[in-house]
Amino acid sequence: MQQSLGLDVETGNVDSKHDEDGRMKRTGTIVTASAHIITAIIGSGVLSLAWAIAQLGSVAGPIAMVAFAIITLYTSLLLVDCYRSPDGKRNYTYMDAVRTHLGGVKVKLCGLAQYATLIGISIGYTITTALSLAAIVRTNCCHKHGREDEDCRPSKQKFILMFGAVQVLLSQIPNFHQLSFLSLIAALMSFAYSSIGLVLSAVKIANGADGKTSTIGMPVGANNSGTDKMFNTFSALGNIALAFAFSSVLIEIQDTLKSSSKEKRVMKHASTIGITISGIFYLLCGTLGYVAFGNGAPGNILTDNHGFYDPYWLVTAANACVVIHLVGAYQVFTQPVFALAESWSRTRWPHSPLEYDVRVPLGGNLRLSVFRLVWRTAYVAFTTLVAMIFPFFNAILGLLGAMAFWPLAIFFPVEMYIVQAKISRLSFRWIWLQALSYFCLIVSVLAAVGSVRDLTKSVMNFKPFE
């Protein structure tokens, strides 16, 4: 019934430049959607999965990766079904989908979780990019002067400013629909640095890795108390669960696809492709990295002091790929934030003189928005400033991610699907969906506990602008 309604809407008043809802014609394909998804999922966090397995062990670690890949794929497919309302109308954002299917206070809770996460990710990516740029300088310096040279510890502040300057320019890309090329490049870069990490780990293993591995992970001992083991296990579970999450931008990605009767099927295939490819890379990077370094696996095998240094040119290339990837990923996660404010602006001032057409020679009309220029520049400046003041913000991001994982990736997709599919209360399917939701809630709480401990340790060593 829902599909037929959607088809009726799709065959409404459509011209060569606009879709049935009056918006510019969507041009997204399974390739561009898959690229957006891979860019959103695979971040530099893939390089820390060896550490996660080191905490969980060689058995529980890979099992956890496979389990959360399957869970994320399942709930993502449920969320794809919620892009269209029962009457066939589109939901342009995650909040719109929640408003249509659930309504009430849940819409505000969804907005709070989604946009707090998106803003947090943009700040976290700013810091992570600076770490990779600093690692490039440090690796080359150590190659020339040795690892113990004190001058081989560059400040991250100038790299944060450089990243911010680049994002000021890229933030003027109008919307998600025009990010395809940037996402494709970012996705290729994620494959590149993940592959380099794999190769370096494989070579280290082939040359005789001296790290000790265990089925239970990092054992309790003098340097790892029982309390440390417990909290690190919580953090590792959270890292793996959060590594697959991209629900905060799924609806927005789906809204870029071409209008057709196969629209929903295309998005489901794209989600399957994106999560499967990401999962394979995660599993390979995590397990090979763990075998290479053992229980002492570093937090990031490319930027950590105890990670890879040689061959220095290959490590440098990998970190350069991380930087390029995060440049694109930043835009993927900030476009929904930009769109929220600009949608409000158009509603508040529908005939604002701050937005008008400018004739470009040989290029047709360009829609110039002074509001967009000022607002997006101010947003990038804000994220850059916060990254400079709070160098430990990645610990805060871990807490935000842990708190948002359950509502965005699990709870809302499950609840919306129950309403849309009219699943009877206490039926087998209802019980299964609720059990899944409560299980992931427990994981989210445990991850938050681990993140609070990490944040506490970071605050104790807090030095602003360092």
Short mmCIF file of C-alpha atoms in Angstrom, two decimals:
data_model
loop_
_atom_site.label_atom_id
_atom_site.label_comp_id
_atom_site.label_asym_id
_atom_site.label_seq_id
_atom_site.Cartn_x
_atom_site.Cartn_y
_atom_site.Cartn_z
CA MET A 1 0.00 0.00 0.00
CA GLN A 2 2.75 2.39 0.97
CA GLN A 3 4.70 1.71 -2.19
CA SER A 4 1.70 2.39 -4.44
CA LEU A 5 1.03 5.65 -2.64
CA GLY A 6 4.66 6.63 -3.16
CA LEU A 7 4.37 5.86 -6.88
CA ASP A 8 1.25 8.01 -7.13
CA VAL A 9 3.10 10.91 -5.62
CA GLU A 10 6.09 10.35 -7.90
CA THR A 11 3.90 10.59 -10.99
CA GLY A 12 2.57 14.00 -10.04
CA ASN A 13 3.56 17.30 -11.62
CA VAL A 14 7.16 16.70 -12.59
CA ASP A 15 9.25 18.69 -15.09
CA SER A 16 12.76 18.27 -16.43
CA LYS A 17 14.35 20.31 -13.63
CA HIS A 18 12.22 19.50 -10.58
CA ASP A 19 10.92 16.48 -8.74
CA GLU A 20 7.30 16.02 -7.67
CA ASP A 21 7.87 18.01 -4.45
CA GLY A 22 9.09 21.10 -6.32
CA ARG A 23 12.74 20.67 -5.34
CA MET A 24 15.59 20.48 -7.83
CA LYS A 25 15.75 17.10 -9.52
CA ARG A 26 17.66 14.56 -7.48
CA THR A 27 20.53 12.84 -9.28
CA GLY A 28 21.92 10.45 -6.67
CA THR A 29 22.68 6.83 -7.58
CA ILE A 30 23.66 3.68 -5.74
CA VAL A 31 27.31 4.65 -6.31
CA THR A 32 27.01 8.14 -4.81
CA ALA A 33 24.86 6.91 -1.91
CA SER A 34 27.34 4.13 -1.16
CA ALA A 35 30.18 6.68 -1.26
CA HIS A 36 28.33 8.95 1.20
CA ILE A 37 27.76 5.98 3.53
CA ILE A 38 31.35 4.74 3.39
CA THR A 39 32.62 8.28 3.96
CA ALA A 40 30.33 8.60 6.99
CA ILE A 41 31.19 5.18 8.46
CA ILE A 42 34.90 4.68 7.82
CA GLY A 43 36.79 7.31 9.72
CA SER A 44 40.26 7.33 11.18
CA GLY A 45 38.70 5.34 14.02
CA VAL A 46 39.34 2.25 11.92
CA LEU A 47 42.99 2.65 12.90
CA SER A 48 42.10 2.29 16.60
CA LEU A 49 40.22 -0.99 16.26
CA ALA A 50 43.38 -2.97 17.01
CA TRP A 51 43.28 -1.35 20.46
CA ALA A 52 39.61 -2.34 20.85
CA ILE A 53 40.38 -5.98 20.06
CA ALA A 54 43.32 -5.83 22.46
CA GLN A 55 40.85 -5.05 25.24
CA LEU A 56 38.24 -7.65 24.24
CA GLY A 57 40.52 -10.42 23.04
CA SER A 58 41.04 -12.32 19.81
CA VAL A 59 37.67 -14.08 20.11
CA ALA A 60 35.23 -11.52 21.52
CA GLY A 61 36.70 -8.63 19.49
CA PRO A 62 35.98 -9.97 15.98
CA ILE A 63 32.62 -11.38 17.13
CA ALA A 64 31.63 -7.94 18.42
CA MET A 65 32.56 -6.35 15.07
CA VAL A 66 30.48 -8.80 13.06
CA ALA A 67 27.55 -8.52 15.49
CA PHE A 68 27.40 -4.72 15.39
CA ALA A 69 27.80 -4.67 11.62
CA ILE A 70 24.73 -6.91 11.34
CA ILE A 71 22.77 -4.87 13.90
CA THR A 72 23.61 -1.59 12.17
CA LEU A 73 22.63 -2.98 8.78
CA TYR A 74 19.33 -4.32 10.12
CA THR A 75 18.27 -1.08 11.82
CA SER A 76 19.46 0.97 8.83
CA LEU A 77 17.15 -1.01 6.55
CA LEU A 78 14.30 -0.27 8.98
CA LEU A 79 15.14 3.43 8.83
CA VAL A 80 15.21 3.39 5.02
CA ASP A 81 11.55 2.29 5.11
CA CYS A 82 10.71 5.46 7.06
CA TYR A 83 11.93 7.93 4.44
CA ARG A 84 8.46 8.01 2.92
CA SER A 85 5.38 8.81 4.99
CA PRO A 86 2.37 6.47 4.79
CA ASP A 87 0.86 8.83 2.17
CA GLY A 88 4.03 8.68 0.05
CA LYS A 89 5.39 12.11 0.94
CA ARG A 90 9.08 12.54 1.60
CA ASN A 91 10.73 13.11 4.96
CA TYR A 92 13.73 15.29 4.14
CA THR A 93 15.51 14.86 7.48
CA TYR A 94 15.73 12.38 10.34
CA MET A 95 13.64 14.75 12.49
CA ASP A 96 10.96 14.90 9.79
CA ALA A 97 10.73 11.10 9.81
CA VAL A 98 10.37 11.01 13.61
CA ARG A 99 7.79 13.83 13.45
CA THR A 100 5.74 11.90 10.88
CA HIS A 101 5.79 8.49 12.58
CA LEU A 102 6.12 9.26 16.30
CA GLY A 103 5.56 12.96 16.95
CA GLY A 104 5.44 14.66 20.35
CA VAL A 105 8.46 15.14 22.56
CA LYS A 106 10.33 12.41 20.69
CA VAL A 107 10.93 14.86 17.84
CA LYS A 108 12.79 17.23 20.16
CA LEU A 109 14.76 14.38 21.71
CA CYS A 110 15.73 13.18 18.24
CA GLY A 111 16.84 16.67 17.22
CA LEU A 112 18.89 17.08 20.39
CA ALA A 113 20.66 13.74 19.92
CA GLN A 114 21.20 14.14 16.19
CA TYR A 115 22.50 17.69 16.03
CA ALA A 116 24.59 17.45 19.20
CA THR A 117 26.27 14.42 17.62
CA LEU A 118 26.77 16.14 14.27
CA ILE A 119 28.29 19.23 15.86
CA GLY A 120 30.47 17.08 18.09
CA ILE A 121 31.71 15.03 15.13
CA SER A 122 32.68 18.16 13.21
CA ILE A 123 34.78 19.34 16.17
CA GLY A 124 36.26 15.87 16.65
CA TYR A 125 37.20 15.62 12.98
CA THR A 126 38.96 18.98 13.23
CA ILE A 127 41.14 17.66 16.06
CA THR A 128 41.73 14.28 14.38
CA THR A 129 42.85 15.98 11.17
CA ALA A 130 45.31 18.08 13.13
CA LEU A 131 46.67 14.90 14.75
CA SER A 132 47.29 13.35 11.33
CA LEU A 133 48.96 16.50 10.01
CA ALA A 134 51.14 16.62 13.13
CA ALA A 135 51.95 12.93 12.65
CA ILE A 136 53.16 13.67 9.11
CA VAL A 137 55.56 16.32 10.40
CA ARG A 138 56.65 14.15 13.34
CA THR A 139 57.27 11.06 11.19
CA ASN A 140 59.46 12.95 8.74
CA CYS A 141 61.28 14.71 11.57
CA CYS A 142 61.95 11.46 13.41
CA HIS A 143 63.26 9.93 10.21
CA LYS A 144 65.86 12.69 9.99
CA HIS A 145 66.72 13.28 13.67
CA GLY A 146 65.57 10.17 15.55
CA ARG A 147 62.50 9.45 17.65
CA GLU A 148 63.88 11.03 20.82
CA ASP A 149 64.38 14.49 19.33
CA GLU A 150 62.29 17.00 21.32
CA ASP A 151 61.80 19.19 18.24
CA CYS A 152 59.79 16.39 16.60
CA ARG A 153 56.64 17.25 18.56
CA PRO A 154 54.81 19.90 16.51
CA SER A 155 51.93 21.93 17.92
CA LYS A 156 48.49 21.04 16.58
CA GLN A 157 47.12 24.59 16.73
CA LYS A 158 48.33 25.74 13.31
CA PHE A 159 46.99 22.55 11.73
CA ILE A 160 43.57 23.14 13.28
CA LEU A 161 43.55 26.63 11.77
CA MET A 162 44.58 25.26 8.37
CA PHE A 163 41.76 22.73 8.43
CA GLY A 164 39.29 25.44 9.42
CA ALA A 165 40.39 27.66 6.52
CA VAL A 166 39.80 24.83 4.03
CA GLN A 167 36.37 24.11 5.50
CA VAL A 168 35.32 27.76 5.22
CA LEU A 169 35.68 27.39 1.45
CA LEU A 170 34.13 23.91 1.16
CA SER A 171 31.22 24.82 3.42
CA GLN A 172 29.82 26.97 0.62
CA ILE A 173 28.88 23.80 -1.29
CA PRO A 174 25.10 24.37 -1.22
CA ASN A 175 23.77 20.97 -0.12
CA PHE A 176 24.15 17.20 0.10
CA HIS A 177 23.19 16.80 -3.55
CA GLN A 178 26.40 18.50 -4.67
CA LEU A 179 28.75 16.62 -2.35
CA SER A 180 28.96 13.46 -4.47
CA PHE A 181 32.39 14.16 -5.99
CA LEU A 182 33.88 15.10 -2.60
CA SER A 183 32.39 11.97 -1.01
CA LEU A 184 33.77 9.73 -3.74
CA ILE A 185 37.27 11.12 -3.16
CA ALA A 186 36.87 10.78 0.61
CA ALA A 187 35.69 7.18 0.27
CA LEU A 188 38.70 6.33 -1.91
CA MET A 189 41.01 7.91 0.68
CA SER A 190 39.46 5.79 3.45
CA PHE A 191 40.24 2.68 1.41
CA ALA A 192 43.77 3.96 0.81
CA TYR A 193 44.81 4.56 4.42
CA SER A 194 42.99 1.45 5.66
CA SER A 195 44.86 -0.59 3.03
CA ILE A 196 48.18 0.96 4.04
CA GLY A 197 47.44 0.06 7.66
CA LEU A 198 46.70 -3.49 6.55
CA VAL A 199 49.92 -3.74 4.55
CA LEU A 200 52.06 -2.36 7.38
CA SER A 201 50.45 -4.77 9.84
CA ALA A 202 50.92 -7.73 7.49
CA VAL A 203 54.60 -6.86 6.94
CA LYS A 204 55.16 -6.54 10.69
CA ILE A 205 53.55 -9.95 11.22
CA ALA A 206 55.62 -11.49 8.42
CA ASN A 207 58.81 -10.10 9.98
CA GLY A 208 57.91 -11.63 13.32
CA ALA A 209 55.55 -9.58 15.47
CA ASP A 210 56.71 -9.65 19.08
CA GLY A 211 53.44 -8.58 20.67
CA LYS A 212 51.61 -11.09 22.86
CA THR A 213 48.00 -11.86 22.00
CA SER A 214 45.32 -13.51 24.11
CA THR A 215 41.79 -14.84 23.77
CA ILE A 216 40.78 -12.59 26.68
CA GLY A 217 42.72 -9.52 25.56
CA MET A 218 44.90 -7.35 27.77
CA PRO A 219 45.39 -9.38 30.98
CA VAL A 220 45.02 -7.93 34.45
CA GLY A 221 48.45 -7.13 35.87
CA ALA A 222 50.71 -4.48 37.29
CA ASN A 223 49.99 -2.02 34.46
CA ASN A 224 46.37 -2.99 34.01
CA SER A 225 44.22 -3.29 37.12
CA GLY A 226 40.88 -5.05 37.23
CA THR A 227 39.17 -1.66 37.17
CA ASP A 228 41.20 -0.58 34.15
CA LYS A 229 40.30 -3.82 32.39
CA MET A 230 36.59 -3.30 33.04
CA PHE A 231 36.46 0.32 31.86
CA ASN A 232 38.65 -0.38 28.83
CA THR A 233 36.33 -3.22 27.87
CA PHE A 234 33.36 -0.84 28.08
CA SER A 235 35.18 1.70 25.90
CA ALA A 236 36.17 -0.97 23.38
CA LEU A 237 32.58 -2.18 23.01
CA GLY A 238 31.45 1.40 22.55
CA ASN A 239 34.17 2.11 19.97
CA ILE A 240 33.11 -0.88 17.88
CA ALA A 241 29.39 -0.12 18.12
CA LEU A 242 29.88 3.57 17.30
CA ALA A 243 32.26 2.78 14.44
CA PHE A 244 29.38 1.55 12.28
CA ALA A 245 26.83 4.23 13.13
CA PHE A 246 25.76 6.59 10.34
CA SER A 247 22.04 6.84 11.07
CA SER A 248 22.29 10.55 11.86
CA VAL A 249 22.73 11.26 8.13
CA LEU A 250 20.97 8.25 6.54
CA ILE A 251 17.70 10.02 5.70
CA GLU A 252 19.60 13.00 4.28
CA ILE A 253 21.64 10.64 2.08
CA GLN A 254 18.49 8.87 0.91
CA ASP A 255 17.00 12.24 -0.05
CA THR A 256 19.72 12.63 -2.71
CA LEU A 257 18.58 9.59 -4.75
CA LYS A 258 16.82 9.87 -8.09
CA SER A 259 13.04 9.60 -7.87
CA SER A 260 11.93 6.20 -9.08
CA SER A 261 9.90 3.19 -8.09
CA LYS A 262 13.20 1.54 -7.05
CA GLU A 263 14.24 4.40 -4.76
CA LYS A 264 13.90 2.42 -1.52
CA ARG A 265 15.56 -0.66 -2.99
CA VAL A 266 18.51 1.41 -4.19
CA MET A 267 19.06 2.86 -0.70
CA LYS A 268 18.87 -0.57 0.89
CA HIS A 269 21.43 -1.90 -1.56
CA ALA A 270 23.66 1.13 -0.92
CA SER A 271 23.40 0.60 2.84
CA THR A 272 24.27 -3.07 2.44
CA ILE A 273 27.25 -2.27 0.23
CA GLY A 274 28.52 0.52 2.49
CA ILE A 275 28.23 -1.44 5.75
CA THR A 276 29.60 -4.67 4.24
CA ILE A 277 32.67 -2.98 2.75
CA SER A 278 33.25 -1.01 5.96
CA GLY A 279 32.83 -4.16 8.05
CA ILE A 280 35.39 -6.10 6.00
CA PHE A 281 37.94 -3.32 6.34
CA TYR A 282 37.20 -2.97 10.05
CA LEU A 283 37.65 -6.69 10.65
CA LEU A 284 40.88 -6.88 8.67
CA CYS A 285 42.41 -3.72 10.16
CA GLY A 286 41.42 -4.65 13.70
CA THR A 287 42.56 -8.27 13.66
CA LEU A 288 45.79 -7.78 11.70
CA GLY A 289 46.64 -4.71 13.77
CA TYR A 290 46.09 -6.71 16.95
CA VAL A 291 48.26 -9.60 15.77
CA ALA A 292 50.96 -7.11 14.76
CA PHE A 293 51.07 -5.20 18.07
CA GLY A 294 49.49 -7.67 20.49
CA ASN A 295 47.93 -6.57 23.76
CA GLY A 296 49.95 -3.36 23.63
CA ALA A 297 48.21 -2.16 20.46
CA PRO A 298 48.25 1.67 20.28
CA GLY A 299 45.14 3.84 20.16
CA ASN A 300 45.95 4.73 16.54
CA ILE A 301 48.48 2.70 14.58
CA LEU A 302 49.40 5.67 12.34
CA THR A 303 49.48 8.66 14.71
CA ASP A 304 50.31 7.12 18.10
CA ASN A 305 53.90 7.31 19.34
CA HIS A 306 53.92 3.53 19.65
CA GLY A 307 52.48 2.94 16.18
CA PHE A 308 54.14 2.70 12.79
CA TYR A 309 57.05 4.96 11.80
CA ASP A 310 58.69 3.08 8.94
CA PRO A 311 58.71 3.19 6.02
CA TYR A 312 58.20 6.84 6.84
CA TRP A 313 57.05 7.81 3.34
CA LEU A 314 54.25 5.22 3.45
CA VAL A 315 53.12 6.31 6.92
CA THR A 316 53.17 9.90 5.67
CA ALA A 317 51.05 8.95 2.65
CA ALA A 318 48.55 7.15 4.89
CA ASN A 319 48.14 10.17 7.16
CA ALA A 320 47.73 12.41 4.11
CA CYS A 321 44.89 10.14 2.99
CA VAL A 322 43.32 10.45 6.46
CA VAL A 323 43.44 14.25 6.15
CA ILE A 324 41.80 14.26 2.71
CA HIS A 325 39.13 11.81 3.89
CA LEU A 326 38.25 13.91 6.93
CA VAL A 327 38.01 17.05 4.80
CA GLY A 328 35.15 15.37 2.93
CA ALA A 329 33.67 13.62 5.97
CA TYR A 330 33.41 16.96 7.79
CA GLN A 331 31.10 18.20 5.05
CA VAL A 332 28.97 15.04 5.08
CA PHE A 333 28.26 15.51 8.78
CA THR A 334 27.83 19.30 8.75
CA GLN A 335 25.44 19.62 5.79
CA PRO A 336 22.40 18.62 7.93
CA VAL A 337 23.38 21.28 10.48
CA PHE A 338 23.69 23.89 7.74
CA ALA A 339 20.37 22.83 6.24
CA LEU A 340 18.54 23.11 9.59
CA ALA A 341 19.45 26.78 10.10
CA GLU A 342 18.91 27.69 6.46
CA SER A 343 15.51 26.02 6.35
CA TRP A 344 14.50 28.02 9.42
CA SER A 345 15.83 31.17 7.76
CA ARG A 346 13.75 30.61 4.60
CA THR A 347 10.65 30.00 6.70
CA ARG A 348 11.26 33.07 8.85
CA TRP A 349 12.15 35.39 5.93
CA PRO A 350 10.68 33.85 2.73
CA HIS A 351 11.42 36.97 0.67
CA SER A 352 14.70 37.93 2.27
CA PRO A 353 16.90 40.25 0.20
CA LEU A 354 19.87 38.30 1.58
CA GLU A 355 19.29 35.61 -1.04
CA TYR A 356 19.15 36.42 -4.74
CA ASP A 357 20.25 35.26 -8.19
CA VAL A 358 23.49 36.46 -9.73
CA ARG A 359 24.14 36.14 -13.44
CA VAL A 360 27.44 34.32 -14.11
CA PRO A 361 28.87 34.65 -17.64
CA LEU A 362 28.67 31.30 -19.45
CA GLY A 363 27.43 29.73 -16.23
CA GLY A 364 23.79 30.73 -15.96
CA ASN A 365 22.30 31.96 -12.69
CA LEU A 366 24.06 31.40 -9.36
CA ARG A 367 21.96 31.49 -6.21
CA LEU A 368 23.93 33.73 -3.86
CA SER A 369 23.00 33.66 -0.18
CA VAL A 370 24.62 36.13 2.17
CA PHE A 371 23.02 34.28 5.08
CA ARG A 372 24.66 31.03 3.98
CA LEU A 373 28.05 32.71 3.61
CA VAL A 374 27.93 34.31 7.07
CA TRP A 375 26.26 31.42 8.90
CA ARG A 376 28.48 28.66 7.55
CA THR A 377 31.66 30.66 8.03
CA ALA A 378 30.64 31.38 11.62
CA TYR A 379 29.89 27.69 12.24
CA VAL A 380 33.29 26.57 10.92
CA ALA A 381 34.97 29.28 13.02
CA PHE A 382 33.10 28.00 16.09
CA THR A 383 34.15 24.36 15.58
CA THR A 384 37.72 25.47 14.93
CA LEU A 385 37.85 27.58 18.10
CA VAL A 386 36.42 24.81 20.26
CA ALA A 387 38.96 22.36 18.82
CA MET A 388 41.78 24.74 19.74
CA ILE A 389 40.52 25.42 23.27
CA PHE A 390 39.63 21.83 24.15
CA PRO A 391 42.28 19.49 22.74
CA PHE A 392 40.66 16.59 24.59
CA PHE A 393 37.33 17.06 22.80
CA ASN A 394 37.60 13.58 21.27
CA ALA A 395 36.91 12.25 24.77
CA ILE A 396 33.75 14.41 24.88
CA LEU A 397 32.85 13.13 21.41
CA GLY A 398 33.12 9.57 22.70
CA LEU A 399 30.57 10.42 25.40
CA LEU A 400 28.25 12.18 22.93
CA GLY A 401 28.49 9.24 20.55
CA ALA A 402 27.77 6.74 23.31
CA MET A 403 24.71 8.71 24.42
CA ALA A 404 23.40 9.16 20.87
CA PHE A 405 24.12 5.66 19.55
CA TRP A 406 21.06 4.00 21.05
CA PRO A 407 18.40 6.62 20.22
CA LEU A 408 19.60 7.39 16.68
CA ALA A 409 20.85 4.01 15.47
CA ILE A 410 18.42 1.73 17.33
CA PHE A 411 15.47 3.21 19.24
CA PHE A 412 13.95 5.60 16.70
CA PRO A 413 14.37 3.26 13.68
CA VAL A 414 12.77 0.42 15.66
CA GLU A 415 9.90 2.51 17.03
CA MET A 416 9.15 4.16 13.68
CA TYR A 417 9.15 0.83 11.90
CA ILE A 418 6.79 -0.69 14.49
CA VAL A 419 4.35 2.17 13.88
CA GLN A 420 4.70 2.11 10.10
CA ALA A 421 4.46 -1.68 9.74
CA LYS A 422 1.67 -1.78 12.37
CA ILE A 423 3.37 -4.54 14.32
CA SER A 424 1.15 -5.83 17.11
CA ARG A 425 2.29 -5.35 20.68
CA LEU A 426 3.68 -8.56 22.28
CA SER A 427 3.86 -10.31 18.92
CA PHE A 428 7.06 -12.28 18.22
CA ARG A 429 8.44 -9.56 15.96
CA TRP A 430 7.61 -6.83 18.49
CA ILE A 431 9.38 -8.76 21.27
CA TRP A 432 12.44 -9.33 19.05
CA LEU A 433 12.71 -5.65 18.14
CA GLN A 434 12.34 -4.56 21.76
CA ALA A 435 14.95 -7.09 22.91
CA LEU A 436 17.37 -5.75 20.32
CA SER A 437 16.68 -2.21 21.45
CA TYR A 438 17.26 -2.97 25.15
CA PHE A 439 20.46 -4.91 24.40
CA CYS A 440 21.89 -1.93 22.49
CA LEU A 441 20.75 0.41 25.28
CA ILE A 442 22.92 -1.58 27.70
CA VAL A 443 25.89 -1.34 25.33
CA SER A 444 25.32 2.41 24.98
CA VAL A 445 25.25 2.87 28.76
CA LEU A 446 28.45 0.84 29.21
CA ALA A 447 30.16 2.86 26.47
CA ALA A 448 29.07 6.08 28.17
CA VAL A 449 30.55 4.87 31.47
CA GLY A 450 33.86 4.15 29.76
CA SER A 451 33.78 7.54 28.03
CA VAL A 452 33.15 9.36 31.32
CA ARG A 453 36.29 7.78 32.75
CA ASP A 454 38.32 8.74 29.67
CA LEU A 455 36.96 12.28 29.87
CA THR A 456 37.84 12.54 33.56
CA LYS A 457 41.44 11.51 32.87
CA SER A 458 41.66 14.02 29.99
CA VAL A 459 40.31 16.91 32.07
CA MET A 460 42.92 16.24 34.77
CA ASN A 461 45.66 16.94 32.18
CA PHE A 462 43.77 19.78 30.47
CA LYS A 463 45.84 22.64 29.08
CA PRO A 464 43.91 25.00 26.77
CA PHE A 465 45.38 25.85 23.37
CA GLU A 466 47.89 22.97 23.58
#
